[in-house]
C-alpha cells in the first residue's frame, strides 16, 4: 500500500483536538494537519502555524493598483488626449485620487484572492475528502505519511482519539 | 483587591502645578496679548472637550452594539467624561473671549454684509451661548446617567442596568450627532462666518475619534503598567484598539480629502478661502504635515500586525496621534488669526499645559474614586477570554 495519505484520529470536540495536538507535538511529530467543521480558538498557537504571507501580497497588490490608477489617468488626461477641464492643470492629482483609491482596493483584493488560491493549492478536484463528516460534526487529526503507520497509530492512541485508521489517496480503508 | 487607582501625591502635585502654570500664563497673557490667549483657550477647549465626549461616544457604541471584547477597557472611556464638567468652565472662558474670536460679534462687520446679516439670527451671542452650553449640559446629563448605571453595576451586577444603557445609548447617539455638529460649526467654523462646509462636523468627529482612541490606548497601557488592568486586558484587546485607531486615521483622511476635493473641484471663491489661507506661508507646511504626518506615516506604521499588538509601538503612535490631532485643531483655528504661520509661543504652550493638567486631574480623580474596570458587567467573563 504505497498510496498512503497518512493516519487519521477522531475526537469528540475542539478542546479534545487541541489537547491531542499538544500531545502529538510533545512526541516530536510536526508533520500533521487538523480538521474541524469550524475555526477553533487557539488552534494556530497550538499547532505552531506561522503567519501566512498573503498580507504582503495584498500590500504589493494595493501599491501596484495605486500606481496603475495614477498612470492610467495621467496618461489619458495629460498625455494621450489632454482636455482642459475647468481650467485646471492636465495633471490634476486631487481629481485622480478617487480612482487611484478604487484601483488600490481592486488590485489588493484580487491579488489576495489569487494568493489564497495558490497557498491552498486550489482548485483541487482530484483528491477526495478523508471523511465527509469533517465538514459536519467530526474533529480529526491527520498525521502525514512521512511518519510510518505503526508509529502514527501508536502516537494517536495516546491522545485519546475515539477512532484511528489509515487513510489512502483514493478513499480510506 | 482594590480596583481603583490612586495617583501618587507627587504626580498629582505635578498636575496641579500644570493647572497653576496654565492659569498664570493665561493671566499674564491677558495683560500682554489677550487675543492670543483666547485663541489658545478656544483651541484647547475644543481639543480636550472632544476627547471627553469622545469617550462617552465610544463607550455608547459598545453598549448599543452589545460588544463583548471592550468590556474591560470601557470604564477608561467612561472616565473621560469626568472632564466634561470642567469643559463648562473652559466654555465660559470662550464666552469671555468671543469679542476677540468671532468677527460676527461686531455689528460694524455684520451690518451691510448681506451674508452675515442673514445669519445674524443664528450667529448671535445669546443663541450661541444657549446652543453650546445646552450641548454640554445634555452630554453631562447623559454621561451621568449612563456612567452612573455602569458604576452601579460594579456593586449590584444587575443585568437590567446593561439593558437600561442599551435604551439610553441610541438617545445619546442622536443627541450627540446633532449637538457635536452644532458645536463644531459654532466654535470653529464660524471663525470665518462667510465660509461653510457641510462636512465640517464629520471632520471634527473623525479627529475626535482619533484622539479618543489614542487616549484610550495610552491610558490602557498606563493602567496596565500600574498593575490595575493585569489579568483584564491582553494583546488582543490592544490589537483591537490599534485596529480602531488605524481605521479612524484612514477615516479622518477620507473625510479631510472629501472636504478638500469638492472645494478644490468646484473652485467657488467663497469656499476656497479656507484652503487659500491654509496653503499660504508657513501654513502650507502644516497642511503638508497633516497629509503626510497624520495620515501616510501613521498608516504605514500601524499597518503591520505586530505594531498593533506591541505595547511600545502602540504607546509611541498614540502619543504621536494625540499631538497630531492637537496640531489639526490648531490648523483649523489659527489661520483665521495669523495668516503667515502658526503662533506657538509660551502663551500657547503654557495654556496647553494647563488644560493637560486639568484633563488628567479630572481623569485620575475619577480613577481614585471608581474601579478602573467594570467588574460587575456580565459581559466581562466573555471579554477576558477575548480571542482573535
XYZ file of C-alpha atoms in Angstrom, chain B:
388
model
C -8.215 43.563 45.678
C -8.868 47.273 45.255
C -9.841 48.124 41.713
C -9.494 51.891 41.882
C -6.259 53.682 41.077
C -4.743 56.380 43.251
C -2.216 58.609 41.521
C 0.818 59.263 43.677
C 0.904 62.566 45.584
C 3.915 63.844 43.622
C 2.264 63.189 40.276
C -0.957 64.792 41.459
C 1.020 67.818 42.531
C 2.649 67.973 39.097
C -0.830 68.035 37.507
C -1.950 70.766 39.936
C 1.237 72.654 39.131
C 0.458 72.467 35.426
C -3.044 73.845 36.048
C -1.470 76.673 38.064
C 1.034 77.289 35.282
C -1.799 77.475 32.754
C -3.702 79.967 34.887
C -0.576 82.049 35.432
C 0.337 82.099 31.747
C -3.267 82.896 30.858
C -3.401 85.803 33.292
C -0.059 87.188 32.111
C -1.085 86.715 28.505
C -4.322 88.604 29.071
C -2.238 91.642 30.018
C 0.220 91.323 27.122
C -1.814 89.905 24.239
C -5.410 88.896 25.136
C -6.347 87.782 21.599
C -3.638 85.121 21.624
C -4.883 83.801 24.958
C -8.447 83.479 23.704
C -7.374 81.729 20.514
C -5.373 79.245 22.541
C -8.208 78.748 25.044
C -10.642 78.003 22.222
C -8.142 75.633 20.618
C -7.547 73.663 23.797
C -11.154 73.824 24.929
C -12.305 72.168 21.720
C -9.477 69.625 21.715
C -9.931 68.362 25.285
C -13.708 68.618 25.223
C -13.677 66.390 22.130
C -11.729 63.706 23.970
C -14.091 63.981 26.951
C -17.212 63.460 24.873
C -15.422 61.043 22.533
C -15.003 58.683 25.468
C -18.756 58.622 26.039
C -19.392 58.213 22.319
C -17.155 55.165 22.020
C -18.498 53.675 25.257
C -22.026 54.219 23.928
C -21.040 52.401 20.766
C -20.052 49.394 22.902
C -23.404 49.386 24.719
C -25.523 49.833 21.639
C -23.769 47.041 19.748
C -23.579 44.750 22.776
C -19.814 44.464 22.303
C -18.043 41.888 24.415
C -14.364 42.490 23.622
C -14.273 46.005 25.099
C -15.883 45.372 28.492
C -12.630 45.506 30.454
C -11.476 48.793 28.882
C -14.883 50.518 28.678
C -14.525 52.118 32.107
C -11.497 54.059 30.869
C -13.690 55.591 28.175
C -16.346 56.370 30.760
C -13.689 58.122 32.839
C -13.001 60.613 30.043
C -16.428 62.110 30.740
C -15.172 63.234 34.157
C -13.571 66.108 32.267
C -16.888 67.386 30.852
C -17.954 69.459 33.915
C -14.596 71.246 33.641
C -15.282 71.854 29.958
C -18.225 74.021 31.079
C -15.698 76.212 32.851
C -13.478 76.440 29.790
C -16.518 77.102 27.607
C -17.360 80.057 29.821
C -13.808 81.287 29.209
C -14.505 81.018 25.475
C -17.653 83.108 26.014
C -15.487 85.829 27.564
C -13.145 85.674 24.583
C -15.885 85.811 21.966
C -15.406 89.504 21.034
C -11.777 88.729 20.208
C -12.580 85.448 18.464
C -15.695 85.865 16.352
C -15.963 88.590 13.759
C -19.770 88.217 13.692
C -19.855 89.590 17.247
C -19.142 93.045 15.860
C -22.098 94.916 14.324
C -19.748 97.020 12.163
C -18.780 93.826 10.296
C -22.291 92.418 10.132
C -24.296 95.459 9.022
C -24.030 95.938 5.283
C -22.835 92.391 4.700
C -25.860 90.528 3.296
C -24.455 87.113 4.184
C -23.739 87.965 7.799
C -26.960 89.917 8.164
C -28.836 86.826 7.008
C -27.019 84.675 9.570
C -27.334 87.185 12.415
C -30.333 85.356 13.872
C -28.299 82.181 14.293
C -24.907 83.695 14.992
C -25.903 85.853 17.931
C -24.365 85.920 21.393
C -27.436 84.604 23.238
C -28.197 81.786 20.818
C -24.506 80.818 20.696
C -24.398 80.516 24.476
C -27.657 78.564 24.604
C -26.557 76.095 21.923
C -23.072 75.391 23.221
C -23.933 75.368 26.890
C -27.046 73.308 26.160
C -25.000 70.719 24.283
C -22.501 70.339 27.117
C -25.234 70.142 29.758
C -27.029 67.478 27.716
C -23.803 65.482 27.392
C -23.083 65.717 31.105
C -26.654 64.711 31.944
C -26.480 61.642 29.698
C -22.930 60.822 30.826
C -24.009 60.892 34.484
C -26.922 58.634 33.626
C -25.074 56.019 31.578
C -21.796 56.015 33.503
C -23.890 56.025 36.679
C -25.647 52.812 35.633
C -22.314 51.297 34.759
C -20.835 52.195 38.155
C -23.930 50.894 39.941
C -23.421 47.584 38.151
C -19.985 47.213 39.800
C -21.854 46.642 43.055
C -25.159 45.029 42.068
C -24.011 43.021 38.995
C -27.528 43.520 37.710
C -28.011 42.776 34.004
C -31.010 45.144 33.905
C -28.538 48.049 34.111
C -26.934 46.896 30.846
C -30.392 46.924 29.293
C -31.013 50.434 30.636
C -27.837 51.622 28.960
C -28.857 49.894 25.787
C -32.003 52.017 25.886
C -30.201 55.297 26.610
C -27.325 54.944 24.164
C -29.340 55.468 20.950
C -30.861 58.546 22.577
C -27.399 59.821 23.340
C -26.038 58.987 19.884
C -28.758 61.021 18.167
C -28.319 63.944 20.568
C -24.560 63.703 20.134
C -24.668 63.735 16.324
C -26.708 66.921 16.283
C -25.028 68.774 19.139
C -21.453 67.891 18.251
C -22.005 69.085 14.690
C -23.550 72.300 16.009
C -20.683 72.798 18.470
C -18.036 72.372 15.784
C -19.926 74.711 13.438
C -20.292 77.303 16.192
C -16.935 77.152 17.864
C -14.639 76.655 14.874
C -16.398 77.077 11.534
C -17.971 80.402 12.478
C -14.491 81.871 12.962
C -14.878 82.627 9.251
C -18.632 83.208 9.068
C -18.581 83.555 5.277
C -17.300 80.029 4.805
C -19.437 76.909 5.029
C -18.674 73.227 4.725
C -21.440 70.760 5.481
C -18.905 68.011 6.181
C -17.135 70.098 8.835
C -18.882 68.392 11.742
C -17.874 64.970 10.442
C -14.301 66.189 10.014
C -14.198 67.276 13.670
C -15.805 63.966 14.646
C -13.192 61.935 12.781
C -10.391 63.841 14.514
C -12.173 63.406 17.828
C -12.227 59.630 17.333
C -8.509 59.529 16.508
C -7.706 61.460 19.696
C -10.132 59.424 21.817
C -8.748 56.077 20.665
C -5.172 57.275 21.075
C -6.007 58.433 24.608
C -7.750 55.120 25.306
C -4.672 53.232 24.188
C -2.358 55.438 26.300
C -4.498 55.025 29.414
C -4.922 51.276 28.879
C -1.157 50.891 28.614
C -0.587 53.133 31.628
C -3.116 51.379 33.853
C -1.800 48.001 32.757
C 1.679 49.198 33.645
C 0.490 50.126 37.144
C -0.893 46.591 37.505
C -4.542 47.628 37.786
C -5.512 46.035 34.490
C -3.377 42.948 34.874
C -5.478 39.933 34.036
C -8.125 42.149 32.451
C -6.508 43.061 29.140
C -4.294 41.075 26.807
C -2.581 41.680 23.478
C -5.855 41.009 21.657
C -7.529 43.989 23.343
C -4.606 46.232 22.439
C -4.739 44.864 18.910
C -8.413 45.791 18.630
C -7.795 49.327 19.913
C -4.980 49.563 17.379
C -7.259 48.407 14.577
C -9.840 51.019 15.547
C -7.141 53.694 15.714
C -5.843 52.628 12.314
C -9.352 52.670 10.899
C -10.153 56.122 12.183
C -6.848 57.526 10.909
C -7.967 56.369 7.464
C -11.477 57.707 8.108
C -10.052 61.101 9.075
C -8.013 61.230 5.861
C -11.054 60.185 3.859
C -13.241 62.933 5.348
C -10.478 65.530 5.139
C -9.884 64.704 1.496
C -13.617 64.686 0.740
C -13.857 68.214 2.091
C -10.805 69.337 0.127
C -11.675 67.622 -3.164
C -15.141 69.163 -3.510
C -13.939 72.654 -2.666
C -10.914 72.349 -4.966
C -13.000 70.957 -7.838
C -15.865 73.435 -7.589
C -13.458 76.333 -7.133
C -16.057 78.766 -5.761
C -14.417 81.899 -4.325
C -16.448 81.835 -1.087
C -15.372 78.247 -0.410
C -11.739 78.257 -1.499
C -10.712 80.957 1.021
C -10.437 78.287 3.711
C -7.741 76.404 1.827
C -6.085 79.512 0.395
C -5.439 80.634 3.985
C -4.090 77.209 4.823
C -1.800 76.917 1.811
C -0.335 80.360 2.438
C 3.076 80.953 4.015
C 4.148 78.560 6.738
C 0.613 77.152 6.911
C 1.390 75.220 3.730
C 3.876 73.118 5.660
C 1.352 72.497 8.428
C -1.138 71.329 5.791
C 1.558 69.105 4.319
C 2.267 67.731 7.793
C -1.395 66.781 8.186
C -1.339 64.833 4.915
C 1.973 63.071 5.499
C 2.305 63.119 9.277
C -1.309 62.492 10.242
C -2.171 60.002 7.531
C 0.566 58.432 5.394
C 3.207 57.809 8.081
C 0.826 56.538 10.827
C -0.933 54.430 8.170
C 2.300 52.703 7.191
C 3.430 52.479 10.816
C 0.255 50.785 12.053
C -0.153 48.534 9.017
C 1.916 45.554 10.278
C 0.079 43.329 12.734
C 2.864 43.222 15.339
C 2.853 47.020 15.833
C -0.770 46.910 16.982
C -0.022 44.137 19.467
C 3.121 45.690 20.894
C 2.855 47.963 23.940
C 5.778 50.158 22.999
C 4.793 50.839 19.400
C 1.159 51.455 20.397
C 2.280 53.924 23.054
C 4.509 55.752 20.580
C 1.839 56.041 17.888
C -0.875 57.009 20.411
C 1.106 59.876 21.902
C 2.087 60.928 18.399
C -1.532 60.907 17.189
C -2.640 62.948 20.207
C -0.087 65.594 19.241
C -1.049 65.364 15.555
C -4.716 65.897 16.425
C -3.738 68.890 18.575
C -1.962 70.325 15.517
C -5.035 69.575 13.398
C -7.270 71.657 15.700
C -4.595 74.360 15.653
C -4.718 74.229 11.848
C -8.495 74.659 11.889
C -8.407 77.696 14.180
C -5.201 79.680 13.951
C -5.049 80.556 10.198
C -8.101 82.751 10.774
C -5.950 84.945 13.038
C -2.332 84.510 11.993
C -2.138 84.498 8.216
C 1.588 83.848 7.817
C 2.055 80.810 10.001
C 1.277 79.163 13.321
C 1.776 81.056 16.535
C 3.428 78.731 19.042
C 4.989 80.561 21.942
C 4.987 80.433 25.717
C 1.341 81.588 25.818
C 0.091 78.665 23.694
C 2.299 76.065 25.344
C 1.540 77.329 28.860
C -2.206 77.273 28.313
C -1.971 73.816 26.735
C -0.053 72.623 29.803
C -2.855 73.982 31.982
C -5.510 72.114 30.003
C -3.357 68.977 30.067
C -3.183 69.182 33.851
C -6.912 69.822 34.119
C -7.861 66.872 31.909
C -5.646 64.356 33.665
C -6.544 65.687 37.087
C -10.211 65.100 36.308
C -9.390 61.672 34.868
C -7.341 60.486 37.827
C -9.744 61.803 40.433
C -12.343 59.610 38.687
C -10.000 56.618 38.865
C -9.263 57.280 42.530
C -12.972 57.101 43.347
C -14.133 54.353 40.993
C -12.976 50.985 39.716
C -10.851 51.136 36.580
C -12.618 48.018 35.266
C -16.366 47.397 35.052
C -16.026 44.416 37.388
C -19.784 43.836 37.690
C -20.514 43.676 33.987
C -21.940 40.290 32.992
C -20.019 40.540 29.717
C -16.653 40.717 31.469
C -16.149 36.942 31.519
C -16.526 36.766 27.754
C -14.187 39.734 27.371
C -11.436 38.175 29.474
C -11.343 35.223 27.092
C -11.056 37.538 24.127
C -9.546 35.768 21.150
C -8.877 36.752 17.614
